Amino acid sequence: MKKIGFLGCGKIGQALLKHIKEKRYGQVVFIEDPFADLPGEPVVRSPREELYGETELVIECCTADVLKEHIELILKHGDLLMFSVTAFSDETFEKKARELCGKYGRKIYIPHGAILGTDGIFDGKPVWESVEITTTKSPKSLGRTDTERTVVYEGPAREACRLYPRNVNVHAAIALAGIGFDRTKSRIVSDPAVSTNAHEIRLKGSGIDIAMHIESYAAGAVTGAYTPWSACGSLDRICGEDSGTRFV
Ligand SMILES: NC(=O)c1ccc[n+]([C@@H]2O[C@H](COP(=O)([O-])OP(=O)(O)OC[C@H]3O[C@@H](n4cnc5c(N)ncnc54)[C@H](O)[C@@H]3O)[C@@H](O)[C@H]2O)c1
């Protein structure tokens, strides 16, 4: 049984909160969210260090900026499962997060989130010669008003993350697992005809060519239908004490 805290509790957070209760994974010590309306839950509107002190695992599902502000407070007291992976495109944050993990002996869990296969991308890290990802979302999801299909960005993943921090967490996860933010090529397409979030991933290396297409209903939201399921699976792999077969 873990003592768990939430930083942000919207679509992903609430799916995980329900899952923690169903699976009896632990006690939710606090939910820090200035706006969440969750009657009966231990919601706090601003950080309280004594609550972080009681917590072994913080689940972040708010924004990269908020995560950056909280990183030392979180890792000083426990491990972190983070969904706002674009935070890692900021080199200062990446350095600080890695140093804090070393200093306090903590782990940061990076979920596969909206895509699949980050474990396999990581396994092939030494062999990738090129890694490309194209994300197609509705203009609403991207915070735009395009009336026709528009390529809104093409270039290194690092800049994609800076421009669209809430929309390209999968680009950040792929960059981290693979060849980094400067060599991973990102493309972002705004298409008013779609109601899904779609990701086309292409990895090439010596004798290897992998293509993945992942599409998930989103209806204008930043988070598609698959992500809450994927988030619960990631939590199972962190907290679950299962027996029998296991996907590794
Ligand atoms: N890794 C992935 O593949 C992936 C996929 C989808 C979404 N995401 C990211 O996960 C995060 C959460 O997504 P979501 O769909 O649950 O978002 P959401 O908008 O449904 O929820 C975000 C929550 O954060 C809260 N919040 C806002 N400001 C806050 C603050 N200062 N402190 C604490 N909480 C605050 C909001 O009130 C809201 O409840 C986002 O950053 C999103 O971009 C990642």
CSV table of C-alpha atoms and ligand atoms in Angstrom, one decimal:
chain,number,residue,atom,x,y,z
A,1,MET,CA,0.0,0.0,0.0
A,2,LYS,CA,1.6,3.2,-1.1
A,3,LYS,CA,0.9,6.8,0.1
A,4,ILE,CA,0.1,8.7,-3.0
A,5,GLY,CA,-0.3,12.4,-3.8
A,6,PHE,CA,-1.7,14.0,-6.9
A,7,LEU,CA,-0.5,17.2,-8.6
A,8,GLY,CA,-3.4,18.1,-10.9
A,9,CYS,CA,-6.4,15.9,-11.1
A,10,GLY,CA,-8.4,16.4,-14.4
A,11,LYS,CA,-9.1,13.8,-17.0
A,12,ILE,CA,-6.0,11.6,-16.5
A,13,GLY,CA,-5.8,12.2,-12.7
A,14,GLN,CA,-9.5,11.2,-12.1
A,15,ALA,CA,-9.1,8.0,-14.1
A,16,LEU,CA,-6.1,7.1,-11.9
A,17,LEU,CA,-7.8,8.1,-8.7
A,18,LYS,CA,-10.7,5.7,-9.5
A,19,HIS,CA,-8.2,3.0,-10.4
A,20,ILE,CA,-6.3,3.4,-7.2
A,21,LYS,CA,-9.5,2.9,-5.2
A,22,GLU,CA,-10.6,-0.1,-7.3
A,23,LYS,CA,-7.3,-1.8,-7.0
A,24,ARG,CA,-6.7,-0.7,-3.4
A,25,TYR,CA,-3.2,0.4,-4.3
A,26,GLY,CA,-2.8,2.8,-1.4
A,27,GLN,CA,-4.0,5.9,0.4
A,28,VAL,CA,-4.4,9.2,-1.4
A,29,VAL,CA,-2.8,11.7,1.0
A,30,PHE,CA,-3.5,14.8,-1.0
A,31,ILE,CA,-4.8,16.1,-4.3
A,32,GLU,CA,-3.2,19.5,-5.1
A,33,ASP,CA,-5.4,21.3,-7.6
A,34,PRO,CA,-6.6,24.9,-7.5
A,35,PHE,CA,-9.6,24.2,-9.6
A,36,ALA,CA,-10.7,20.5,-9.1
A,37,ASP,CA,-14.2,19.9,-7.7
A,38,LEU,CA,-13.9,16.5,-6.0
A,39,PRO,CA,-16.2,16.4,-3.0
A,40,GLY,CA,-14.9,14.0,-0.3
A,41,GLU,CA,-11.4,13.9,-1.6
A,42,PRO,CA,-8.4,15.5,0.2
A,43,VAL,CA,-8.1,18.5,-2.2
A,44,VAL,CA,-5.7,21.3,-1.3
A,45,ARG,CA,-5.4,24.4,-3.4
A,46,SER,CA,-1.7,25.1,-3.0
A,47,PRO,CA,1.5,23.1,-2.0
A,48,ARG,CA,1.8,22.0,1.6
A,49,GLU,CA,5.2,20.5,2.4
A,50,GLU,CA,4.0,18.4,5.3
A,51,LEU,CA,1.7,16.5,2.9
A,52,TYR,CA,4.5,15.8,0.4
A,53,GLY,CA,6.5,14.6,3.4
A,54,GLU,CA,3.9,11.9,4.1
A,55,THR,CA,3.8,10.8,0.4
A,56,GLU,CA,5.9,8.1,-1.3
A,57,LEU,CA,4.7,8.7,-4.9
A,58,VAL,CA,3.4,11.9,-6.5
A,59,ILE,CA,1.4,11.5,-9.7
A,60,GLU,CA,1.7,14.7,-11.8
A,61,CYS,CA,-1.1,15.3,-14.3
A,62,CYS,CA,-1.4,19.1,-14.6
A,63,THR,CA,1.1,21.1,-16.8
A,64,ALA,CA,4.8,21.1,-17.5
A,65,ASP,CA,5.2,24.6,-15.9
A,66,VAL,CA,3.6,23.6,-12.6
A,67,LEU,CA,5.7,20.4,-12.5
A,68,LYS,CA,8.8,22.4,-13.0
A,69,GLU,CA,7.9,24.6,-10.0
A,70,HIS,CA,7.3,21.5,-7.8
A,71,ILE,CA,10.1,19.2,-8.9
A,72,GLU,CA,12.4,19.7,-5.8
A,73,LEU,CA,9.4,19.4,-3.4
A,74,ILE,CA,8.3,16.2,-5.0
A,75,LEU,CA,11.7,14.4,-5.3
A,76,LYS,CA,12.8,15.5,-1.8
A,77,HIS,CA,10.1,13.3,-0.4
A,78,GLY,CA,9.3,10.6,-2.9
A,79,ASP,CA,9.1,9.2,-6.4
A,80,LEU,CA,7.3,10.8,-9.4
A,81,LEU,CA,5.0,9.5,-12.1
A,82,MET,CA,4.8,12.4,-14.6
A,83,PHE,CA,2.5,12.9,-17.6
A,84,SER,CA,3.7,16.4,-18.6
A,85,VAL,CA,6.8,14.9,-20.3
A,86,THR,CA,7.4,18.0,-22.4
A,87,ALA,CA,9.0,19.5,-19.2
A,88,PHE,CA,12.1,17.4,-20.1
A,89,SER,CA,12.6,19.5,-23.3
A,90,ASP,CA,13.9,22.2,-21.0
A,91,GLU,CA,17.6,21.3,-20.5
A,92,THR,CA,17.7,23.1,-17.1
A,93,PHE,CA,14.8,21.1,-15.8
A,94,GLU,CA,16.2,17.8,-17.1
A,95,LYS,CA,19.6,18.4,-15.4
A,96,LYS,CA,17.9,19.5,-12.2
A,97,ALA,CA,15.5,16.5,-12.2
A,98,ARG,CA,18.3,14.0,-12.8
A,99,GLU,CA,20.5,15.6,-10.1
A,100,LEU,CA,17.6,15.5,-7.6
A,101,CYS,CA,17.0,11.8,-8.3
A,102,GLY,CA,20.6,11.1,-7.5
A,103,LYS,CA,20.7,13.4,-4.4
A,104,TYR,CA,17.6,11.9,-2.9
A,105,GLY,CA,17.7,8.4,-4.4
A,106,ARG,CA,14.4,8.8,-6.2
A,107,LYS,CA,12.8,7.4,-9.4
A,108,ILE,CA,10.9,9.3,-12.1
A,109,TYR,CA,8.5,7.1,-14.0
A,110,ILE,CA,7.8,8.2,-17.6
A,111,PRO,CA,4.6,6.6,-18.9
A,112,HIS,CA,4.1,5.7,-22.5
A,113,GLY,CA,0.9,7.8,-22.3
A,114,ALA,CA,-0.9,8.3,-25.6
A,115,ILE,CA,1.4,6.0,-27.6
A,116,LEU,CA,2.9,2.5,-27.5
A,117,GLY,CA,6.4,1.1,-27.6
A,118,THR,CA,8.6,3.6,-25.6
A,119,ASP,CA,10.2,0.5,-24.0
A,120,GLY,CA,11.1,-0.9,-27.4
A,121,ILE,CA,12.4,2.5,-28.6
A,122,PHE,CA,14.6,2.7,-25.5
A,123,ASP,CA,15.8,-0.9,-26.2
A,124,GLY,CA,16.9,0.1,-29.7
A,125,LYS,CA,18.5,3.4,-28.6
A,126,PRO,CA,22.0,2.7,-29.9
A,127,VAL,CA,20.8,1.7,-33.4
A,128,TRP,CA,18.4,4.5,-34.4
A,129,GLU,CA,19.6,6.6,-37.3
A,130,SER,CA,16.4,8.5,-37.6
A,131,VAL,CA,13.3,8.9,-35.5
A,132,GLU,CA,10.3,10.9,-36.8
A,133,ILE,CA,6.9,11.6,-35.4
A,134,THR,CA,3.9,13.3,-36.9
A,135,THR,CA,1.0,14.3,-34.7
A,136,THR,CA,-2.4,15.3,-36.2
A,137,LYS,CA,-5.0,16.9,-34.0
A,138,SER,CA,-8.0,19.1,-34.4
A,139,PRO,CA,-7.4,22.9,-34.3
A,140,LYS,CA,-9.4,23.1,-31.0
A,141,SER,CA,-7.0,20.6,-29.4
A,142,LEU,CA,-4.0,22.7,-30.5
A,143,GLY,CA,-5.6,25.9,-29.4
A,144,ARG,CA,-5.9,27.1,-33.0
A,145,THR,CA,-8.7,28.2,-35.4
A,146,ASP,CA,-7.5,26.7,-38.8
A,147,THR,CA,-10.3,26.1,-41.3
A,148,GLU,CA,-8.1,23.8,-43.5
A,149,ARG,CA,-5.4,21.1,-42.9
A,150,THR,CA,-2.2,23.0,-41.9
A,151,VAL,CA,1.3,21.9,-41.0
A,152,VAL,CA,1.9,24.1,-38.0
A,153,TYR,CA,5.4,22.9,-37.1
A,154,GLU,CA,8.2,20.8,-38.6
A,155,GLY,CA,11.6,20.6,-37.0
A,156,PRO,CA,13.4,19.3,-33.9
A,157,ALA,CA,11.2,17.9,-31.1
A,158,ARG,CA,12.7,20.3,-28.6
A,159,GLU,CA,11.0,23.3,-30.3
A,160,ALA,CA,7.8,21.4,-30.8
A,161,CYS,CA,7.6,20.9,-27.0
A,162,ARG,CA,8.3,24.6,-26.4
A,163,LEU,CA,5.6,25.7,-28.8
A,164,TYR,CA,2.9,23.0,-27.9
A,165,PRO,CA,3.7,21.8,-24.3
A,166,ARG,CA,0.3,20.3,-23.7
A,167,ASN,CA,0.0,18.6,-27.1
A,168,VAL,CA,3.3,16.8,-27.8
A,169,ASN,CA,4.1,14.9,-24.7
A,170,VAL,CA,4.5,11.8,-26.9
A,171,HIS,CA,7.2,13.6,-28.9
A,172,ALA,CA,9.0,14.2,-25.6
A,173,ALA,CA,8.6,10.6,-24.5
A,174,ILE,CA,10.0,9.3,-27.8
A,175,ALA,CA,12.9,11.8,-27.7
A,176,LEU,CA,13.8,10.8,-24.2
A,177,ALA,CA,13.6,7.1,-24.9
A,178,GLY,CA,15.4,7.4,-28.2
A,179,ILE,CA,17.9,9.8,-29.8
A,180,GLY,CA,17.1,13.0,-27.9
A,181,PHE,CA,15.1,16.2,-28.4
A,182,ASP,CA,17.5,17.7,-31.0
A,183,ARG,CA,17.7,14.7,-33.3
A,184,THR,CA,14.1,13.6,-33.1
A,185,LYS,CA,12.1,15.1,-36.0
A,186,SER,CA,8.6,16.4,-35.1
A,187,ARG,CA,5.7,17.4,-37.3
A,188,ILE,CA,2.5,18.9,-36.0
A,189,VAL,CA,-0.6,19.0,-38.2
A,190,SER,CA,-3.8,20.9,-37.4
A,191,ASP,CA,-6.8,19.3,-39.3
A,192,PRO,CA,-10.4,20.6,-38.8
A,193,ALA,CA,-11.7,17.3,-40.3
A,194,VAL,CA,-10.5,15.1,-37.4
A,195,SER,CA,-12.0,14.2,-34.1
A,196,THR,CA,-9.0,12.0,-33.0
A,197,ASN,CA,-5.4,12.6,-31.9
A,198,ALA,CA,-3.2,10.6,-34.3
A,199,HIS,CA,0.5,9.9,-34.1
A,200,GLU,CA,2.6,8.4,-36.9
A,201,ILE,CA,6.0,7.2,-35.7
A,202,ARG,CA,8.8,6.0,-37.9
A,203,LEU,CA,12.1,4.6,-36.6
A,204,LYS,CA,15.0,3.6,-38.9
A,205,GLY,CA,18.3,2.0,-38.0
A,206,SER,CA,20.7,-0.6,-39.3
A,207,GLY,CA,18.5,-3.3,-40.9
A,208,ILE,CA,15.4,-2.0,-38.9
A,209,ASP,CA,12.4,-0.1,-40.1
A,210,ILE,CA,9.4,0.4,-37.7
A,211,ALA,CA,6.2,2.3,-38.5
A,212,MET,CA,3.4,2.9,-35.9
A,213,HIS,CA,0.1,4.6,-36.3
A,214,ILE,CA,-1.8,5.3,-33.1
A,215,GLU,CA,-5.2,7.1,-33.2
A,216,SER,CA,-7.5,7.8,-30.3
A,217,TYR,CA,-10.8,9.7,-30.1
A,218,ALA,CA,-10.3,13.1,-28.5
A,219,ALA,CA,-13.2,15.4,-29.5
A,220,GLY,CA,-11.0,18.6,-29.3
A,221,ALA,CA,-9.4,17.6,-25.9
A,222,VAL,CA,-5.6,17.5,-25.4
A,223,THR,CA,-6.0,13.9,-24.1
A,224,GLY,CA,-7.4,11.1,-26.3
A,225,ALA,CA,-9.5,8.1,-25.2
A,226,TYR,CA,-6.6,5.6,-24.9
A,227,THR,CA,-4.4,7.7,-22.5
A,228,PRO,CA,-6.4,7.0,-19.3
A,229,TRP,CA,-6.2,3.3,-19.9
A,230,SER,CA,-2.5,3.5,-20.6
A,231,ALA,CA,-2.0,5.6,-17.5
A,232,CYS,CA,-3.8,3.0,-15.3
A,233,GLY,CA,-1.6,0.2,-16.9
A,234,SER,CA,1.5,2.2,-16.1
A,235,LEU,CA,0.4,2.6,-12.5
A,236,ASP,CA,-0.2,-1.2,-12.4
A,237,ARG,CA,3.4,-1.7,-13.4
A,238,ILE,CA,4.5,0.6,-10.6
A,239,CYS,CA,2.2,-0.5,-7.8
A,240,GLY,CA,0.9,-3.9,-8.8
A,241,GLU,CA,2.0,-7.0,-6.9
A,242,ASP,CA,0.7,-9.4,-9.4
A,243,SER,CA,1.7,-13.0,-10.1
A,244,GLY,CA,1.7,-15.0,-13.2
A,245,THR,CA,2.5,-13.7,-16.7
A,246,ARG,CA,3.9,-10.2,-17.2
A,247,PHE,CA,4.6,-8.1,-20.3
A,248,VAL,CA,8.1,-6.8,-20.1
B,1,LIG,N1,2.3,11.7,-21.7
B,1,LIG,C1,1.2,11.6,-22.5
B,1,LIG,O1,1.2,10.9,-23.5
B,1,LIG,C2,0.1,12.6,-22.3
B,1,LIG,C3,-1.1,12.4,-23.0
B,1,LIG,C4,-2.2,13.2,-22.7
B,1,LIG,C5,-2.0,14.3,-21.8
B,1,LIG,N2,-0.8,14.5,-21.2
B,1,LIG,C6,-0.5,15.6,-20.3
B,1,LIG,O2,-0.9,15.3,-19.0
B,1,LIG,C7,-1.3,16.4,-18.3
B,1,LIG,C8,-2.7,16.2,-17.8
B,1,LIG,O3,-3.6,16.0,-18.9
B,1,LIG,P1,-5.2,15.9,-18.6
B,1,LIG,O4,-5.9,15.6,-19.9
B,1,LIG,O5,-5.5,15.2,-17.3
B,1,LIG,O6,-5.5,17.5,-18.3
B,1,LIG,P2,-6.7,18.2,-17.6
B,1,LIG,O7,-6.8,19.6,-18.2
B,1,LIG,O8,-8.0,17.3,-17.7
B,1,LIG,O9,-6.3,18.3,-16.1
B,1,LIG,C9,-5.3,19.2,-15.6
B,1,LIG,C10,-5.6,19.5,-14.2
B,1,LIG,O10,-4.5,20.3,-13.7
B,1,LIG,C11,-5.1,21.2,-12.8
B,1,LIG,N3,-4.3,22.4,-12.6
B,1,LIG,C12,-4.2,23.5,-13.2
B,1,LIG,N4,-3.3,24.3,-12.7
B,1,LIG,C13,-2.8,23.7,-11.6
B,1,LIG,C14,-1.8,24.0,-10.6
B,1,LIG,N5,-1.2,25.2,-10.6
B,1,LIG,N6,-1.6,23.1,-9.6
B,1,LIG,C15,-2.2,21.9,-9.6
B,1,LIG,N7,-3.1,21.5,-10.6
B,1,LIG,C16,-3.4,22.4,-11.5
B,1,LIG,C17,-6.4,21.6,-13.5
B,1,LIG,O11,-7.4,22.2,-12.5
B,1,LIG,C18,-6.9,20.2,-14.0
B,1,LIG,O12,-7.7,19.6,-13.0
B,1,LIG,C19,-1.2,17.6,-19.3
B,1,LIG,O13,0.0,18.2,-19.2
B,1,LIG,C20,-1.3,16.9,-20.7
B,1,LIG,O14,-0.6,17.6,-21.7
B,1,LIG,C21,0.2,13.6,-21.4
